[in-house]
Amino acid sequence: MDKKVEFFFDVISPAAYIAWNVIPKIASTADAELVYRPFFLGGVMKAAGNQPPGTIANKGKWMATDLPRWAALYQIPYKRNEKFPQMTLSHMRGAIAMQGTDQFHPYCDTLFKALHVDNRDIEDQATVIELLTPLGLATPDFMAKISDQAVKDELKANTEEAVERGAFGAPTFFVGENMHFGQDRLFMVAEDLGISIHEALDNG
């Protein structure tokens, strides 16, 4: 494949949750390589001088109606989490640890759904154990993996690289030198890959 799209994400982002469900259809239709790049959104926001949209009253109010409309457009279930934001550092280290394994997608799917459909608190240890048990990941071995220095370093490197390349939030996409931010720019990602988003959705 000559075409490639990089998808920087953190599971805490509802916009990234929407994109997580749509970007594979775009990449597949465009016959493009999809490269998942887990990063830590808290680190990106701090380094870029950004702040969570919910801390801005008018923006938070707008997003409360805008995000459900985007989810409905893509026919994706969505419910605003009552506890937002939540700390996801260890969870994103888990995503790094799972990359290259068959459990990467189930792991991320589980966390995205817990946060943005089922209104779960993934800062609660009992909840995390409940979520990871069906995946076989509620184990000392998995905890050792997310505590591994190489995993921590890779997540930090992804986060720093994203900021250096211009990122300020999630989701962030790169197609070559072109950067796109947000689920509302997926049509531009599709165009950069040589298709329309309608083609991707029709094929989905």
Short mmCIF file of C-alpha atoms in Angstrom, two decimals:
data_model
loop_
_atom_site.label_atom_id
_atom_site.label_comp_id
_atom_site.label_asym_id
_atom_site.label_seq_id
_atom_site.Cartn_x
_atom_site.Cartn_y
_atom_site.Cartn_z
CA MET A 1 0.00 0.00 0.00
CA ASP A 2 1.36 3.42 -0.92
CA LYS A 3 -1.33 5.33 0.96
CA LYS A 4 -1.26 5.60 4.74
CA VAL A 5 -3.27 7.35 7.45
CA GLU A 6 -2.01 7.69 11.02
CA PHE A 7 -4.66 7.83 13.72
CA PHE A 8 -3.57 9.36 17.03
CA PHE A 9 -6.13 8.72 19.75
CA ASP A 10 -6.92 8.43 23.43
CA VAL A 11 -9.96 6.43 24.57
CA ILE A 12 -11.18 9.31 26.74
CA SER A 13 -12.13 11.36 23.69
CA PRO A 14 -15.73 10.90 22.49
CA ALA A 15 -14.70 12.31 19.13
CA ALA A 16 -11.96 9.67 18.93
CA TYR A 17 -14.57 7.03 19.78
CA ILE A 18 -16.62 8.09 16.77
CA ALA A 19 -13.52 8.16 14.58
CA TRP A 20 -12.43 4.72 15.84
CA ASN A 21 -15.60 3.29 14.32
CA VAL A 22 -15.37 5.15 11.00
CA ILE A 23 -11.68 5.41 10.06
CA PRO A 24 -11.30 1.65 9.31
CA LYS A 25 -14.04 1.95 6.67
CA ILE A 26 -12.26 4.89 5.09
CA ALA A 27 -8.88 3.19 5.06
CA SER A 28 -10.30 -0.06 3.70
CA THR A 29 -12.24 1.65 0.91
CA ALA A 30 -9.20 3.72 -0.04
CA ASP A 31 -6.93 0.64 0.12
CA ALA A 32 -4.76 2.58 2.56
CA GLU A 33 -2.68 1.43 5.50
CA LEU A 34 -4.22 2.44 8.83
CA VAL A 35 -1.63 3.03 11.53
CA TYR A 36 -2.98 3.29 15.07
CA ARG A 37 -0.97 5.67 17.27
CA PRO A 38 -2.15 5.60 20.90
CA PHE A 39 -1.12 8.72 22.82
CA PHE A 40 -1.94 10.36 26.14
CA LEU A 41 -4.38 13.20 25.57
CA GLY A 42 -3.63 14.84 28.90
CA GLY A 43 0.00 15.20 27.86
CA VAL A 44 -0.94 16.56 24.45
CA MET A 45 -3.28 19.17 25.94
CA LYS A 46 -0.67 20.31 28.45
CA ALA A 47 2.16 20.54 25.92
CA ALA A 48 -0.01 22.34 23.35
CA GLY A 49 -1.51 24.76 25.89
CA ASN A 50 -5.00 23.41 25.24
CA GLN A 51 -7.72 22.64 27.79
CA PRO A 52 -10.62 20.18 27.98
CA PRO A 53 -13.66 21.57 26.11
CA GLY A 54 -15.88 20.81 29.08
CA THR A 55 -14.05 23.48 31.09
CA ILE A 56 -15.42 26.08 28.68
CA ALA A 57 -19.10 26.35 29.52
CA ASN A 58 -20.44 27.33 26.11
CA LYS A 59 -18.27 24.81 24.26
CA GLY A 60 -19.27 22.02 26.62
CA LYS A 61 -22.94 22.86 26.15
CA TRP A 62 -22.53 22.84 22.37
CA MET A 63 -20.69 19.50 22.38
CA ALA A 64 -23.48 17.93 24.42
CA THR A 65 -25.73 18.23 21.39
CA ASP A 66 -23.14 18.09 18.60
CA LEU A 67 -21.54 14.74 19.48
CA PRO A 68 -24.82 12.78 19.59
CA ARG A 69 -25.65 14.13 16.15
CA TRP A 70 -22.33 12.93 14.75
CA ALA A 71 -22.81 9.54 16.35
CA ALA A 72 -26.29 9.29 14.89
CA LEU A 73 -24.97 10.29 11.46
CA TYR A 74 -22.56 7.35 11.53
CA GLN A 75 -25.13 5.09 13.23
CA ILE A 76 -22.92 4.59 16.26
CA PRO A 77 -24.35 4.23 19.80
CA TYR A 78 -23.29 7.05 22.09
CA LYS A 79 -24.12 8.30 25.56
CA ARG A 80 -22.33 11.15 27.29
CA ASN A 81 -20.30 9.93 30.25
CA GLU A 82 -21.36 11.61 33.48
CA LYS A 83 -17.80 11.52 34.81
CA PHE A 84 -15.69 13.43 32.34
CA PRO A 85 -12.81 13.63 31.88
CA GLN A 86 -11.17 10.56 33.40
CA MET A 87 -7.50 9.65 33.78
CA THR A 88 -6.46 7.27 31.00
CA LEU A 89 -2.66 7.12 31.33
CA SER A 90 -2.53 3.47 32.39
CA HIS A 91 -5.20 2.53 29.84
CA MET A 92 -3.26 4.09 26.99
CA ARG A 93 -0.15 2.28 28.16
CA GLY A 94 -2.29 -0.83 27.88
CA ALA A 95 -3.11 0.09 24.28
CA ILE A 96 0.60 0.37 23.54
CA ALA A 97 1.24 -3.00 25.20
CA MET A 98 -1.53 -4.63 23.15
CA GLN A 99 -0.42 -3.25 19.77
CA GLY A 100 0.59 -5.99 17.39
CA THR A 101 -1.58 -8.55 19.19
CA ASP A 102 -5.06 -9.92 18.50
CA GLN A 103 -6.26 -8.19 21.67
CA PHE A 104 -5.52 -4.62 20.57
CA HIS A 105 -8.90 -3.97 18.97
CA PRO A 106 -10.98 -5.80 21.61
CA TYR A 107 -9.09 -3.92 24.33
CA CYS A 108 -9.68 -0.50 22.79
CA ASP A 109 -13.25 -1.39 21.79
CA THR A 110 -13.99 -2.34 25.39
CA LEU A 111 -12.67 0.91 26.82
CA PHE A 112 -14.31 3.10 24.18
CA LYS A 113 -17.67 1.40 24.77
CA ALA A 114 -17.32 1.58 28.54
CA LEU A 115 -16.68 5.31 28.40
CA HIS A 116 -18.93 6.48 25.58
CA VAL A 117 -21.83 4.05 25.58
CA ASP A 118 -22.12 2.44 29.01
CA ASN A 119 -21.26 5.44 31.23
CA ARG A 120 -18.61 3.52 33.16
CA ASP A 121 -15.90 4.85 35.46
CA ILE A 122 -12.61 3.40 34.25
CA GLU A 123 -10.74 5.07 37.11
CA ASP A 124 -12.41 2.53 39.40
CA GLN A 125 -10.23 -0.57 39.82
CA ALA A 126 -13.14 -2.96 40.27
CA THR A 127 -14.69 -1.69 37.05
CA VAL A 128 -11.42 -2.11 35.17
CA ILE A 129 -11.09 -5.71 36.42
CA GLU A 130 -14.68 -6.39 35.34
CA LEU A 131 -13.99 -4.98 31.87
CA LEU A 132 -10.68 -6.76 31.33
CA THR A 133 -11.62 -10.16 32.71
CA PRO A 134 -13.53 -11.31 29.58
CA LEU A 135 -10.43 -10.39 27.55
CA GLY A 136 -8.18 -12.43 29.80
CA LEU A 137 -6.26 -9.27 30.74
CA ALA A 138 -7.14 -8.88 34.41
CA THR A 139 -3.85 -10.54 35.26
CA PRO A 140 -0.55 -9.69 36.96
CA ASP A 141 1.13 -10.30 33.60
CA PHE A 142 -0.89 -7.55 31.91
CA MET A 143 -0.22 -5.16 34.79
CA ALA A 144 3.49 -5.88 34.42
CA LYS A 145 3.28 -5.09 30.71
CA ILE A 146 1.71 -1.66 31.21
CA SER A 147 4.32 -0.90 33.87
CA ASP A 148 7.19 -1.84 31.55
CA GLN A 149 9.50 1.11 30.91
CA ALA A 150 9.57 0.43 27.16
CA VAL A 151 5.77 0.73 27.03
CA LYS A 152 5.84 3.96 29.02
CA ASP A 153 8.55 5.34 26.76
CA GLU A 154 6.64 4.48 23.58
CA LEU A 155 3.47 6.19 24.78
CA LYS A 156 5.49 9.25 25.77
CA ALA A 157 7.24 9.24 22.38
CA ASN A 158 3.91 9.02 20.52
CA THR A 159 2.55 11.89 22.58
CA GLU A 160 5.58 14.09 22.03
CA GLU A 161 5.72 13.28 18.33
CA ALA A 162 2.06 14.20 17.86
CA VAL A 163 2.60 17.59 19.49
CA GLU A 164 5.76 18.23 17.50
CA ARG A 165 3.81 17.55 14.32
CA GLY A 166 1.10 20.01 15.32
CA ALA A 167 -1.46 18.03 17.32
CA PHE A 168 -3.43 19.72 20.09
CA GLY A 169 -6.22 17.23 20.76
CA ALA A 170 -7.84 13.94 19.79
CA PRO A 171 -8.47 12.46 17.38
CA THR A 172 -5.64 13.66 15.15
CA PHE A 173 -4.97 12.19 11.72
CA PHE A 174 -2.00 12.52 9.42
CA VAL A 175 -2.10 11.69 5.73
CA GLY A 176 1.40 12.54 4.59
CA GLU A 177 2.02 16.11 5.73
CA ASN A 178 -1.68 16.90 6.05
CA MET A 179 -3.04 16.98 9.60
CA HIS A 180 -6.73 16.76 10.45
CA PHE A 181 -8.35 17.12 13.87
CA GLY A 182 -11.71 15.82 15.02
CA GLN A 183 -14.40 13.44 13.87
CA ASP A 184 -15.85 16.23 11.75
CA ARG A 185 -12.77 16.21 9.50
CA LEU A 186 -13.04 12.56 8.50
CA PHE A 187 -14.35 13.62 5.09
CA MET A 188 -11.06 15.47 4.54
CA VAL A 189 -9.08 12.39 5.57
CA ALA A 190 -11.05 10.43 2.99
CA GLU A 191 -10.39 13.06 0.32
CA ASP A 192 -6.66 12.99 1.06
CA LEU A 193 -6.78 9.23 0.49
CA GLY A 194 -8.47 9.70 -2.87
CA ILE A 195 -12.08 8.80 -2.04
CA SER A 196 -15.22 10.44 -0.71
CA ILE A 197 -16.49 9.56 2.74
CA HIS A 198 -19.79 8.54 1.15
CA GLU A 199 -17.98 5.75 -0.69
CA ALA A 200 -16.56 4.52 2.61
CA LEU A 201 -19.89 4.62 4.41
CA ASP A 202 -21.65 2.88 1.53
CA ASN A 203 -19.04 0.12 1.71
CA GLY A 204 -19.35 -0.10 5.48
#
